[in-house]
Coordinates of C-alpha atoms and ligand atoms in Angstrom, one line a residue:
Chain A
X1 CA 77.0 20.8 49.0
X2 CA 74.1 19.7 47.4
X3 CA 74.2 21.7 44.5
X4 CA 77.4 21.2 44.5
X5 CA 76.1 17.5 43.9
X6 CA 73.7 18.8 41.3
X7 CA 76.6 20.6 39.1
X8 CA 78.6 18.4 39.4
X9 CA 75.8 15.7 38.2
X10 CA 75.8 18.1 35.3
X11 CA 79.6 17.1 33.9
X12 CA 79.9 13.3 34.6
X13 CA 76.5 13.0 33.0
X14 CA 78.1 15.5 30.0
X15 CA 81.3 13.3 30.6
X16 CA 78.9 10.7 30.2
X17 CA 80.5 7.2 28.6
X18 CA 84.0 8.6 29.4
X19 CA 83.8 8.2 32.8
X20 CA 81.9 5.4 33.5
X21 CA 84.6 3.8 30.9
X22 CA 87.8 5.0 33.6
X23 CA 86.0 3.6 36.9
X24 CA 85.9 0.5 34.7
X25 CA 88.6 -0.2 33.9
X26 CA 89.6 0.7 37.2
X27 CA 92.4 1.8 34.6
X28 CA 95.4 3.0 37.0
X29 CA 97.4 4.7 34.7
X30 CA 94.7 6.8 34.6
X31 CA 96.6 9.1 37.6
X32 CA 99.7 9.4 36.2
X33 CA 98.5 10.3 33.1
X34 CA 96.6 13.0 33.8
X35 CA 98.9 14.6 35.7
X36 CA 101.2 14.3 33.3
X37 CA 98.8 16.6 31.1
X38 CA 97.6 19.1 33.1
X39 CA 101.5 19.4 33.8
X40 CA 101.7 19.8 30.3
X41 CA 99.0 22.2 29.2
X42 CA 99.3 24.0 32.3
X43 CA 98.8 27.1 29.7
X44 CA 95.7 26.5 28.0
X45 CA 93.9 24.8 30.9
X46 CA 94.4 28.1 33.5
X47 CA 93.1 29.7 29.8
X48 CA 90.1 27.9 29.1
X49 CA 90.0 28.4 33.2
X50 CA 90.3 32.2 33.3
X51 CA 87.4 32.0 30.4
X52 CA 85.4 29.8 32.2
X53 CA 84.8 31.8 35.0
X54 CA 84.7 35.0 32.2
X55 CA 81.1 33.1 30.8
X56 CA 80.7 32.5 34.4
X57 CA 80.4 35.8 35.7
X58 CA 79.2 37.9 33.2
X59 CA 76.5 35.5 32.6
X60 CA 75.8 36.0 37.0
X61 CA 75.4 40.2 36.4
X62 CA 73.6 40.2 33.2
X63 CA 71.3 37.9 35.3
X64 CA 70.9 39.2 38.2
X65 CA 70.7 42.2 37.5
X66 CA 67.8 40.7 35.6
X67 CA 66.0 38.6 37.7
X68 CA 66.9 42.1 40.1
X69 CA 64.5 43.7 38.7
X70 CA 61.8 41.3 37.6
X71 CA 61.9 40.6 41.3
X72 CA 61.7 44.3 42.7
X73 CA 58.6 44.5 40.1
X74 CA 56.7 41.3 39.8
X75 CA 56.8 42.2 44.2
X76 CA 54.6 45.4 42.7
X77 CA 52.1 43.5 40.3
X78 CA 50.9 40.0 42.6
X79 CA 48.6 39.4 39.1
X80 CA 51.1 39.6 36.9
X81 CA 54.0 38.1 39.7
X82 CA 52.8 34.3 39.2
X83 CA 52.3 34.2 35.7
X84 CA 56.6 35.7 34.8
X85 CA 57.7 32.7 38.0
X86 CA 56.4 29.9 36.2
X87 CA 57.5 31.7 33.1
X88 CA 60.8 31.6 35.4
X89 CA 60.2 27.6 36.0
X90 CA 59.2 25.9 32.7
X91 CA 62.7 28.4 31.5
X92 CA 64.4 26.2 34.7
X93 CA 63.0 23.2 33.7
X94 CA 64.6 22.6 30.3
X95 CA 67.3 20.6 29.8
X96 CA 69.9 22.5 29.3
X97 CA 71.2 20.9 25.9
X98 CA 68.0 21.5 24.8
X99 CA 68.2 24.8 25.6
X100 CA 71.4 24.5 24.3
X101 CA 69.8 23.7 21.6
X102 CA 67.0 26.2 20.9
X103 CA 69.9 29.1 21.1
X104 CA 71.7 28.1 18.3
X105 CA 69.0 29.4 15.6
X106 CA 68.9 32.6 17.1
X107 CA 72.3 33.2 18.1
X108 CA 74.2 30.7 15.6
X109 CA 77.3 29.3 17.1
X110 CA 79.2 31.6 20.4
X111 CA 79.8 33.0 22.9
X112 CA 76.8 35.0 22.8
X113 CA 74.6 32.0 22.4
X114 CA 75.4 30.4 25.7
X115 CA 75.7 34.2 28.2
X116 CA 72.1 34.1 26.5
X117 CA 70.5 30.3 27.5
X118 CA 73.2 30.6 30.8
X119 CA 70.6 33.9 31.5
X120 CA 66.8 32.2 30.7
X121 CA 68.7 29.0 33.0
X122 CA 69.4 30.9 35.8
X123 CA 66.2 33.3 35.7
X124 CA 63.9 31.8 38.9
X125 CA 66.5 31.9 42.0
X126 CA 66.7 35.1 42.1
X127 CA 63.5 36.2 39.8
X128 CA 61.7 34.1 42.5
X129 CA 63.8 35.2 46.4
X130 CA 63.8 38.8 45.7
X131 CA 60.6 37.5 45.1
X132 CA 59.7 36.8 48.1
X133 CA 62.2 38.6 49.7
X134 CA 59.9 41.5 49.8
X135 CA 56.7 39.9 49.6
X136 CA 57.6 38.6 53.4
X137 CA 58.8 41.7 54.7
X138 CA 57.2 42.0 58.0
X139 CA 54.2 44.6 56.4
X140 CA 54.1 46.2 60.3
X141 CA 57.9 48.4 58.6
X142 CA 57.1 48.4 55.8
X143 CA 53.2 50.3 56.6
X144 CA 56.1 52.8 59.1
X145 CA 58.2 53.9 56.1
X146 CA 55.3 55.4 54.5
X147 CA 53.1 56.1 57.4
X148 CA 56.3 59.1 57.8
X149 CA 56.4 59.8 54.8
X150 CA 59.0 58.0 52.3
X151 CA 58.5 58.2 48.7
X152 CA 57.8 54.7 47.2
X153 CA 61.0 54.5 45.8
X154 CA 63.3 55.0 49.1
X155 CA 61.6 53.3 50.9
X156 CA 62.5 50.3 48.7
X157 CA 66.1 51.1 48.4
X158 CA 66.4 52.4 52.4
X159 CA 63.9 49.5 53.2
X160 CA 63.1 46.6 51.4
X161 CA 66.4 45.6 48.9
X162 CA 68.4 46.0 52.2
X163 CA 66.3 43.8 54.3
X164 CA 65.3 41.3 51.7
X165 CA 69.0 41.5 51.0
X166 CA 70.1 37.8 52.5
X167 CA 67.2 35.9 50.6
X168 CA 68.2 37.8 47.4
X169 CA 71.9 36.4 47.7
X170 CA 70.8 33.0 48.5
X171 CA 69.0 33.3 45.1
X172 CA 72.3 34.1 43.5
X173 CA 73.9 31.8 45.3
X174 CA 71.7 28.8 43.7
X175 CA 72.1 30.8 41.0
X176 CA 75.3 30.5 40.2
X177 CA 76.2 27.2 41.4
X178 CA 74.2 26.2 38.4
X179 CA 76.0 27.8 36.6
X180 CA 79.2 26.9 36.9
X181 CA 78.3 23.4 36.0
X182 CA 76.1 24.5 33.0
X183 CA 78.8 25.8 31.4
X184 CA 80.7 23.1 31.1
X185 CA 77.8 21.7 28.9
X186 CA 77.8 25.3 26.3
X187 CA 81.6 24.5 25.6
X188 CA 78.9 22.6 22.3
X189 CA 77.8 25.2 21.2
X190 CA 80.8 26.9 20.9
X191 CA 80.6 29.5 24.0
X192 CA 83.9 28.2 24.8
X193 CA 85.5 27.9 28.7
X194 CA 86.6 23.9 30.5
X195 CA 83.3 22.3 28.5
X196 CA 85.9 22.1 25.4
X197 CA 88.6 20.4 27.4
X198 CA 85.5 17.4 28.7
X199 CA 83.9 17.3 24.2
X200 CA 86.8 17.5 23.5
X201 CA 88.8 14.6 25.2
X202 CA 85.4 12.8 25.1
X203 CA 85.4 12.9 20.5
X204 CA 88.9 12.0 21.5
X205 CA 89.1 9.1 24.0
X206 CA 90.9 11.3 25.6
X207 CA 90.8 11.1 29.5
X208 CA 93.7 13.0 31.7
X209 CA 91.0 15.8 29.5
X210 CA 88.6 15.3 30.5
X211 CA 89.5 15.2 33.5
X212 CA 91.7 18.1 34.0
X213 CA 87.4 19.3 32.2
X214 CA 86.2 18.6 35.4
X215 CA 87.9 19.0 38.1
X216 CA 88.8 22.6 37.0
X217 CA 85.4 22.8 36.6
X218 CA 85.1 21.9 40.4
X219 CA 88.0 23.8 41.4
X220 CA 85.6 27.3 40.0
X221 CA 82.1 25.7 41.1
X222 CA 83.8 25.1 44.9
X223 CA 85.7 28.0 45.1
X224 CA 82.5 31.0 44.4
X225 CA 80.2 27.9 47.1
X226 CA 82.5 28.9 48.9
X227 CA 82.4 32.6 48.8
X228 CA 79.4 32.6 48.8
X229 CA 79.3 30.9 52.3
X230 CA 81.7 33.2 53.3
X231 CA 79.4 36.0 52.6
X232 CA 76.6 34.5 54.0
X233 CA 78.1 34.3 57.1
X234 CA 79.0 37.4 57.4
X235 CA 76.0 39.5 56.9
X236 CA 73.8 36.6 59.0
X237 CA 76.7 37.3 61.2
X238 CA 76.1 41.1 61.3
X239 CA 72.3 40.6 61.4
X240 CA 72.3 38.7 64.4
X241 CA 72.3 41.9 66.0
X242 CA 70.2 43.8 63.4
X243 CA 67.6 41.8 62.4
X244 CA 64.6 39.3 65.1
X245 CA 62.6 43.0 65.7
Chain B
X1 CA 42.8 71.7 64.8
X2 CA 41.7 67.6 63.1
X3 CA 37.8 67.7 61.4
X4 CA 36.6 64.4 60.4
X5 CA 34.0 65.8 58.7
X6 CA 31.1 62.5 57.7
X7 CA 33.9 60.2 56.5
X8 CA 33.7 56.5 55.5
X9 CA 35.8 54.3 55.2
X10 CA 34.2 50.5 52.6
X11 CA 37.4 48.7 52.3
X12 CA 37.7 46.0 48.8
X13 CA 35.5 42.7 49.1
X14 CA 33.0 44.5 52.8
X15 CA 30.2 45.3 52.4
X16 CA 30.5 46.9 56.3
X17 CA 31.9 49.9 57.0
X18 CA 35.1 50.1 58.5
X19 CA 34.2 53.4 59.9
X20 CA 30.1 55.0 59.3
X21 CA 29.9 58.6 58.3
X22 CA 32.2 59.4 61.4
X23 CA 32.2 63.6 62.7
X24 CA 34.9 64.8 65.5
X25 CA 36.3 67.8 66.0
X26 CA 39.8 68.3 67.7
X27 CA 40.8 71.5 68.8
X28 CA 45.0 72.9 69.7
X29 CA 47.1 72.3 71.7
X30 CA 44.5 68.8 72.7
X31 CA 45.0 65.0 73.7
X32 CA 41.4 63.3 71.8
X33 CA 41.3 60.1 72.3
X34 CA 39.6 56.9 70.0
X35 CA 38.2 53.9 72.5
X36 CA 36.6 51.7 71.2
X37 CA 36.5 47.5 71.3
X38 CA 40.0 46.2 68.6
X39 CA 37.8 45.7 65.4
X40 CA 36.0 49.1 65.7
X41 CA 38.0 51.4 63.1
X42 CA 40.3 53.5 65.0
X43 CA 43.0 52.3 63.1
X44 CA 41.5 53.0 60.9
X45 CA 40.5 56.3 61.1
X46 CA 43.5 57.3 61.7
X47 CA 45.0 55.9 59.0
X48 CA 42.6 58.3 56.8
X49 CA 43.9 61.4 58.1
X50 CA 47.7 60.2 57.2
X51 CA 46.2 58.6 54.1
X52 CA 47.7 55.7 54.0
X53 CA 43.7 54.8 53.6
X54 CA 41.5 56.7 50.8
X55 CA 37.6 57.0 52.3
X56 CA 35.3 55.6 50.3
X57 CA 33.6 59.7 51.6
X58 CA 34.1 62.5 53.6
X59 CA 35.9 65.1 54.1
X60 CA 39.4 65.7 56.4
X61 CA 40.1 68.6 57.6
X62 CA 43.5 69.7 58.7
X63 CA 44.2 74.1 59.7
X64 CA 41.1 73.7 57.8
X65 CA 43.4 72.9 54.5
X66 CA 41.2 70.1 52.5
X67 CA 43.7 67.2 54.0
X68 CA 42.5 64.8 50.7
X69 CA 43.7 67.8 48.4
X70 CA 46.8 67.8 49.9
X71 CA 50.2 65.5 48.9
X72 CA 50.3 62.7 50.8
X73 CA 54.2 62.5 50.8
X74 CA 54.2 66.1 52.4
X75 CA 51.3 65.8 54.3
X76 CA 52.8 62.1 56.2
X77 CA 56.8 64.1 56.4
X78 CA 54.2 67.0 59.0
X79 CA 52.4 64.6 61.0
X80 CA 54.7 61.9 63.6
X81 CA 52.8 59.2 63.7
X82 CA 53.4 56.1 65.5
X83 CA 51.8 52.9 64.2
X84 CA 49.9 50.4 66.9
X85 CA 53.1 47.5 66.0
X86 CA 55.9 49.8 66.7
X87 CA 57.6 49.3 62.5
X88 CA 61.5 49.6 63.5
X89 CA 64.1 49.3 60.7
X90 CA 65.8 46.3 62.5
X91 CA 68.4 46.5 60.4
X92 CA 68.8 49.8 60.8
X93 CA 70.5 51.4 64.0
X94 CA 68.5 54.0 66.6
X95 CA 70.0 56.7 65.5
X96 CA 68.9 55.9 61.9
X97 CA 66.2 55.3 62.5
X98 CA 65.1 58.1 64.9
X99 CA 66.6 60.0 62.3
X100 CA 63.9 58.8 59.6
X101 CA 61.3 61.8 58.7
X102 CA 64.6 64.3 59.2
X103 CA 66.8 62.6 56.1
X104 CA 63.9 62.7 54.1
X105 CA 63.4 66.5 54.5
X106 CA 67.1 67.0 53.8
X107 CA 68.1 68.8 57.0
X108 CA 71.8 69.4 57.0
X109 CA 73.9 66.2 58.9
X110 CA 74.1 68.5 62.2
X111 CA 70.8 69.6 62.9
X112 CA 70.2 66.0 62.9
X113 CA 72.9 65.0 65.0
X114 CA 71.3 68.0 67.6
X115 CA 67.1 66.8 67.1
X116 CA 68.2 63.0 67.5
X117 CA 69.5 64.0 70.6
X118 CA 67.1 66.3 72.4
X119 CA 64.4 63.8 71.1
X120 CA 66.3 60.5 72.3
X121 CA 67.2 62.8 76.3
X122 CA 63.6 64.2 76.0
X123 CA 62.0 60.7 75.8
X124 CA 64.5 59.0 78.7
X125 CA 67.5 56.9 75.4
X126 CA 70.5 58.0 76.9
X127 CA 71.8 59.7 73.3
X128 CA 76.1 57.9 74.0
X129 CA 74.5 54.6 74.8
X130 CA 71.4 53.7 73.0
X131 CA 72.2 56.4 69.5
X132 CA 74.6 53.1 67.4
X133 CA 72.0 49.9 69.0
X134 CA 70.2 47.7 66.8
X135 CA 66.5 47.7 67.8
X136 CA 66.6 44.0 69.0
X137 CA 68.9 44.6 71.5
X138 CA 66.1 46.7 73.0
X139 CA 63.7 45.8 75.2
X140 CA 60.2 46.2 74.6
X141 CA 60.1 49.9 76.2
X142 CA 62.9 50.7 74.9
X143 CA 61.8 49.9 71.4
X144 CA 57.9 52.3 72.0
X145 CA 60.3 54.8 73.3
X146 CA 62.1 54.9 69.9
X147 CA 59.1 54.6 67.8
X148 CA 57.4 57.1 69.6
X149 CA 60.9 59.8 69.1
X150 CA 61.0 58.6 65.7
X151 CA 57.7 60.1 65.9
X152 CA 58.0 63.8 66.9
X153 CA 61.9 64.1 66.0
X154 CA 60.9 67.1 63.7
X155 CA 58.7 68.5 65.6
X156 CA 55.8 67.8 64.1
X157 CA 52.7 69.8 65.1
X158 CA 50.0 67.0 64.5
X159 CA 50.2 63.8 65.8
X160 CA 49.3 60.4 65.3
X161 CA 49.5 57.2 68.0
X162 CA 48.2 54.1 67.2
X163 CA 48.3 52.3 70.6
X164 CA 52.2 53.5 71.4
X165 CA 52.5 51.8 74.8
X166 CA 50.5 48.8 73.7
X167 CA 53.3 46.2 74.0
X168 CA 54.7 46.8 77.5
X169 CA 54.1 45.6 81.1
X170 CA 51.4 47.5 83.5
X171 CA 54.1 49.0 85.3
X172 CA 56.5 50.8 81.9
X173 CA 52.7 51.9 80.4
X174 CA 52.2 53.7 83.9
X175 CA 55.6 55.2 83.4
X176 CA 55.9 56.2 79.0
X177 CA 52.5 57.4 79.8
X178 CA 53.3 59.6 82.8
X179 CA 56.2 61.0 80.8
X180 CA 54.9 61.2 77.4
X181 CA 51.7 63.8 79.5
X182 CA 55.4 65.1 81.0
X183 CA 56.2 66.8 77.7
X184 CA 52.5 67.1 75.8
X185 CA 52.1 69.6 78.6
X186 CA 55.9 71.9 77.5
X187 CA 55.0 70.0 73.9
X188 CA 51.3 71.5 73.1
X189 CA 50.8 69.2 69.9
X190 CA 47.4 68.0 69.0
X191 CA 46.9 64.2 69.6
X192 CA 44.8 61.4 67.7
X193 CA 45.1 58.6 70.3
X194 CA 44.1 55.5 69.6
X195 CA 44.0 52.9 72.9
X196 CA 41.8 49.5 73.1
X197 CA 41.8 51.2 77.6
X198 CA 39.5 53.0 78.6
X199 CA 41.9 53.8 81.7
X200 CA 45.0 54.6 79.1
X201 CA 41.6 56.7 77.4
X202 CA 41.0 59.0 80.9
X203 CA 44.8 58.4 81.6
X204 CA 46.2 60.7 78.4
X205 CA 42.7 62.5 77.3
X206 CA 41.4 65.9 76.7
X207 CA 38.6 64.5 75.3
X208 CA 37.6 60.9 74.1
X209 CA 35.7 59.1 71.5
X210 CA 34.3 56.4 71.9
X211 CA 33.9 54.5 68.8
X212 CA 31.6 51.5 67.7
X213 CA 31.5 49.8 64.7
X214 CA 32.8 52.0 63.0
X215 CA 30.7 55.1 64.0
X216 CA 31.4 57.7 67.3
X217 CA 29.1 57.0 69.8
X218 CA 30.1 60.2 72.4
X219 CA 32.6 62.6 71.8
X220 CA 33.6 64.2 75.3
X221 CA 36.0 65.0 78.9
X222 CA 37.2 61.8 80.8
X223 CA 34.8 64.1 83.1
X224 CA 32.5 64.4 81.2
X225 CA 31.9 60.2 80.2
X226 CA 32.4 59.0 83.4
X227 CA 29.3 61.4 84.6
X228 CA 27.5 61.1 81.9
X229 CA 27.8 58.1 79.4
X230 CA 25.4 58.6 76.3
X231 CA 25.1 55.1 76.4
X232 CA 25.0 51.4 77.4
X233 CA 27.7 50.3 75.6
X234 CA 29.9 54.0 76.9
X235 CA 28.1 53.4 80.4
X236 CA 30.2 50.1 80.2
X237 CA 32.9 50.5 79.0
X238 CA 33.4 52.7 81.4
X239 CA 32.6 49.7 83.8
X240 CA 30.5 50.1 87.2
X241 CA 33.6 51.9 89.3
X242 CA 33.8 55.1 87.8
X243 CA 34.4 56.8 91.4
X244 CA 37.9 54.0 91.8
X245 CA 38.3 55.4 87.8
X246 CA 37.8 59.1 88.6
X247 CA 41.6 58.5 90.6
X248 CA 43.3 58.5 86.9
X249 CA 41.8 61.9 86.4
X250 CA 43.9 62.8 89.6
X251 CA 47.7 63.9 89.4
X252 CA 49.6 63.1 93.3
X253 CA 50.9 66.7 92.8
X254 CA 47.3 67.5 93.1
X255 CA 46.2 66.4 96.4
X256 CA 49.9 65.6 98.1
X257 CA 50.1 69.2 99.2
X258 CA 46.7 68.6 101.9
X259 CA 48.0 65.8 102.7
X260 CA 48.9 66.8 106.1
X261 CA 51.8 64.0 107.2
X262 CA 54.9 64.5 109.2
X263 CA 57.9 65.5 106.9
X264 CA 61.5 63.4 106.3
X265 CA 64.7 63.4 108.7
X266 CA 67.5 63.5 107.2
X267 CA 70.2 60.5 107.8
X268 CA 71.5 61.9 110.3
X269 CA 69.1 62.3 112.5
X270 CA 69.8 60.6 116.5
X271 CA 67.6 57.4 118.3
X272 CA 66.0 60.2 119.9
X273 CA 64.6 61.9 117.9
X274 CA 63.7 59.5 115.3
X275 CA 62.2 57.3 118.7
X276 CA 59.7 61.7 118.5
X277 CA 58.5 61.4 114.6
X278 CA 57.6 57.2 115.4
X279 CA 55.0 58.1 117.9
X280 CA 54.1 61.1 116.1
X281 CA 54.0 59.1 112.8
X282 CA 50.9 58.0 111.6
X283 CA 52.2 55.6 109.1
X284 CA 54.0 53.6 112.3
X285 CA 57.5 55.5 109.8
X286 CA 59.3 57.5 108.8
X287 CA 61.1 58.6 105.4
X288 CA 64.7 59.8 105.5
X289 CA 66.8 61.6 103.3
X290 CA 69.7 62.9 101.7
X291 CA 71.2 66.6 102.9
X292 CA 70.4 67.5 99.5
X293 CA 66.0 66.0 100.1
X294 CA 67.0 62.9 98.0
X295 CA 65.3 59.9 98.8
X296 CA 67.7 57.3 100.7
X297 CA 64.9 55.0 102.3
X298 CA 61.9 54.4 105.4
X299 CA 62.4 53.3 109.1
X300 CA 59.9 51.7 111.1
X301 CA 59.3 50.2 114.6
X302 CA 61.4 47.4 114.2
X303 CA 64.1 48.6 112.1
X304 CA 64.9 51.1 114.9
X305 CA 65.3 47.7 117.4
X306 CA 67.5 46.5 115.4
X307 CA 69.8 49.8 114.3
X308 CA 73.4 48.7 113.7
X309 CA 74.7 52.2 114.1
X310 CA 73.6 56.2 115.7
X311 CA 71.8 57.8 112.9
X312 CA 69.4 56.9 110.3
X313 CA 71.2 57.2 107.8
X314 CA 72.8 53.9 108.8
X315 CA 69.5 51.2 109.8
X316 CA 66.8 52.6 106.9
X317 CA 65.9 50.0 105.3
X318 CA 64.9 50.9 101.1
X319 CA 61.6 51.3 99.9
X320 CA 61.2 48.7 96.7
X321 CA 59.1 51.3 94.3
X322 CA 57.6 55.2 94.1
X323 CA 56.0 57.2 92.1
X324 CA 57.3 60.5 90.7
X325 CA 54.0 64.1 91.3
X326 CA 52.9 63.5 87.7
X327 CA 51.9 60.4 88.0
X328 CA 48.6 59.8 88.5
X329 CA 46.2 58.5 92.2
X330 CA 45.4 55.2 90.8
X331 CA 48.7 54.5 89.3
X332 CA 49.7 55.3 93.2
X333 CA 47.4 52.7 94.1
X334 CA 49.2 50.3 92.2
X335 CA 52.9 51.2 93.1
X336 CA 50.9 49.9 96.6
X337 CA 49.6 46.1 95.8
X338 CA 53.0 46.2 93.8
X339 CA 55.1 46.7 97.8
X340 CA 51.8 45.6 99.4
X341 CA 51.9 49.0 101.6
X342 CA 49.8 52.0 102.0
X343 CA 51.4 54.0 101.4
X344 CA 54.3 54.9 99.0
X345 CA 56.4 57.6 98.8
X346 CA 56.5 61.0 96.0
X347 CA 59.2 61.6 94.1
X348 CA 59.7 64.9 91.3
X349 CA 61.2 64.5 88.5
X350 CA 65.0 64.1 90.1
X351 CA 64.5 61.7 93.3
X352 CA 63.9 64.1 95.8
X353 CA 61.6 63.6 98.3
X354 CA 57.6 65.4 97.1
X355 CA 55.9 63.4 100.7
X356 CA 53.6 59.7 101.2
X357 CA 50.2 59.0 100.4
X358 CA 47.9 56.6 102.0
X359 CA 45.8 54.2 101.2
X360 CA 42.9 56.5 103.4
X361 CA 44.2 59.0 101.2
X362 CA 42.9 57.6 97.8
X363 CA 40.0 57.0 99.8
X364 CA 39.3 60.6 101.7
X365 CA 39.5 61.6 96.8
X366 CA 36.9 58.3 96.7
X367 CA 34.9 59.5 98.9
X368 CA 34.9 63.1 97.5
X369 CA 34.9 62.6 94.3
X370 CA 31.6 60.0 94.0
Ligands
ADP401 N1 43.4 46.9 55.2 C1 42.6 45.9 55.7 N2 40.7 45.7 54.8 C2 40.3 44.7 55.0 N3 39.3 45.0 56.2 C3 40.4 46.2 56.9 C4 41.7 46.4 56.9 N4 41.8 46.7 58.0 C5 40.8 47.2 58.9 N5 40.2 46.9 57.9 C6 38.8 46.1 58.5 O1 38.0 47.1 59.5 C7 37.6 46.9 60.8 C8 37.8 47.6 62.0 O2 39.5 48.4 61.8 P1 40.3 48.7 62.5 O3 40.3 50.2 61.8 O4 41.7 48.1 62.1 O5 40.3 48.7 64.0 P2 40.7 48.6 65.4 O6 42.2 49.7 65.5 O7 39.8 50.3 66.2 O8 41.3 47.4 66.2 C9 38.2 45.6 60.9 O9 37.2 44.8 60.7 C10 39.0 45.6 60.4 O10 39.1 44.0 59.9
MG402 MG1 44.3 49.3 66.1

């Protein structure tokens, strides 16, 4: 839930003054206008939603692949781990606008910049959870596997990753929800998606556009969060019969 | 079979060695028990044998082959290993847990299945019941059985067992020990067995290696250890009640034939005969069995007074516990104390009645031995 709020915060911060003025003016016609706008431009909104979704999914796939790999590697090199986690931490606390701005000189304006920025942004939750998920496994389990003659590779894939999976997935969920919000801001550097509606709404003072964009982002975020929540619940139901050794 | 020469381990950052200049030889088919107080280096010694720890100095030979030159993975696949904390994989079923080594060895599926079923039955876990369960759904004793089954499924000739029956109550432990000894009698594996419990050491071992602060103090048969402890440390370890400790060394089956006691009665015995047999009995009770010699229960004088039927099968009392004939005299003593009787009925593996032994019988043994 707090992730959702964080996401919403990001969007509203981006929408900034626009939203504020709506709230203050208390313009009753705004709801009707928004509904009207949405029904007129439903094609465009849907297209931007898909673009947004695509940006998030693609970034998530890349980020999770990198993060899980990094998390696994640093679980073997303790001395290395704190440095890597520190770097990820720094990447995450850079304000999103600043991060995007940094990327522009390197990758220009466009989709790629958005993807790269989002990937860098969302490394920490998954790297950290993969690392701690593996490190905090019961050492007796790993030692039993080793003592019976399993190779390190087999131990990783048959024992460590499956057992750390719930913790890793929790990290992925955090990353995903965070990403959906920041992806809206990525429209600022031309990455596309629902952020476009919001930003052009702001610059034109077109409130229904801003609201339509915010609603779209919220729908995606809620859908994602629900998906993960549901998935985790299924895991933990299974897990309750499996764990607790 | 297994030979340790000057084996030494100094952990990084420690200045006192965890194991120091250890020389030990274990013959083929023997159970060698490493015993000593917690922290004396038993686990460390064991983990050097399968190279979970690399020795700081010394040599390890298995069948005259230098273990330190062998591929550790191959070495470990051929040594059954029961770790102190059991270490079952919580995300795998009992079947998958036990099948670990066969799967690593890439045995064909049906062979794995057959072996797993066999070894589960061997350790007393019905495959149909337990196969698809997860470790969390098992009791402590059952988990330890799985741990042992997992170590012996591929029939290794050498097994390392680190306090394999440590985490269960004394009664369950005695049962697991007896079952394991029964299995070992057939399998004849070479076993290094770690415990901090001298009673368990005496019971399970062919030879006992007593360790203290990383060093070997004495390596002897349990009988020699009891009669000639090498020093104060060992004699303190075996304790003052050495003659009682000998009860660990003797199986019930060994004394059962010398015990002269009235035989059991069948459950269709009439009152007259029951009365007669009760008078003859030195226990004021008589054991009741069915036609197949399976133990039904016991009839005492009071049961006969309050009898509720014509034949013994109508009014016998069930017994609260029995011992098997491969249990030790010490197990028999524990059960007697547990059920608060001066006798205990002995049955075999198939629950057929074998005889009864009494506190008096145990006393006679202690008297003779000392
Ligand atoms: N992995 C390890 N790293 C550092 N010290 C260890 C390690 N394992 C055991 N030790 C130390 O070595 C000594 C012997 O331990 P251990 O072999 O486990 O004893 P035991 O099994 O007889 O109880 C202890 O002092 C213990 O603290
Ligand atoms: Mg130990």
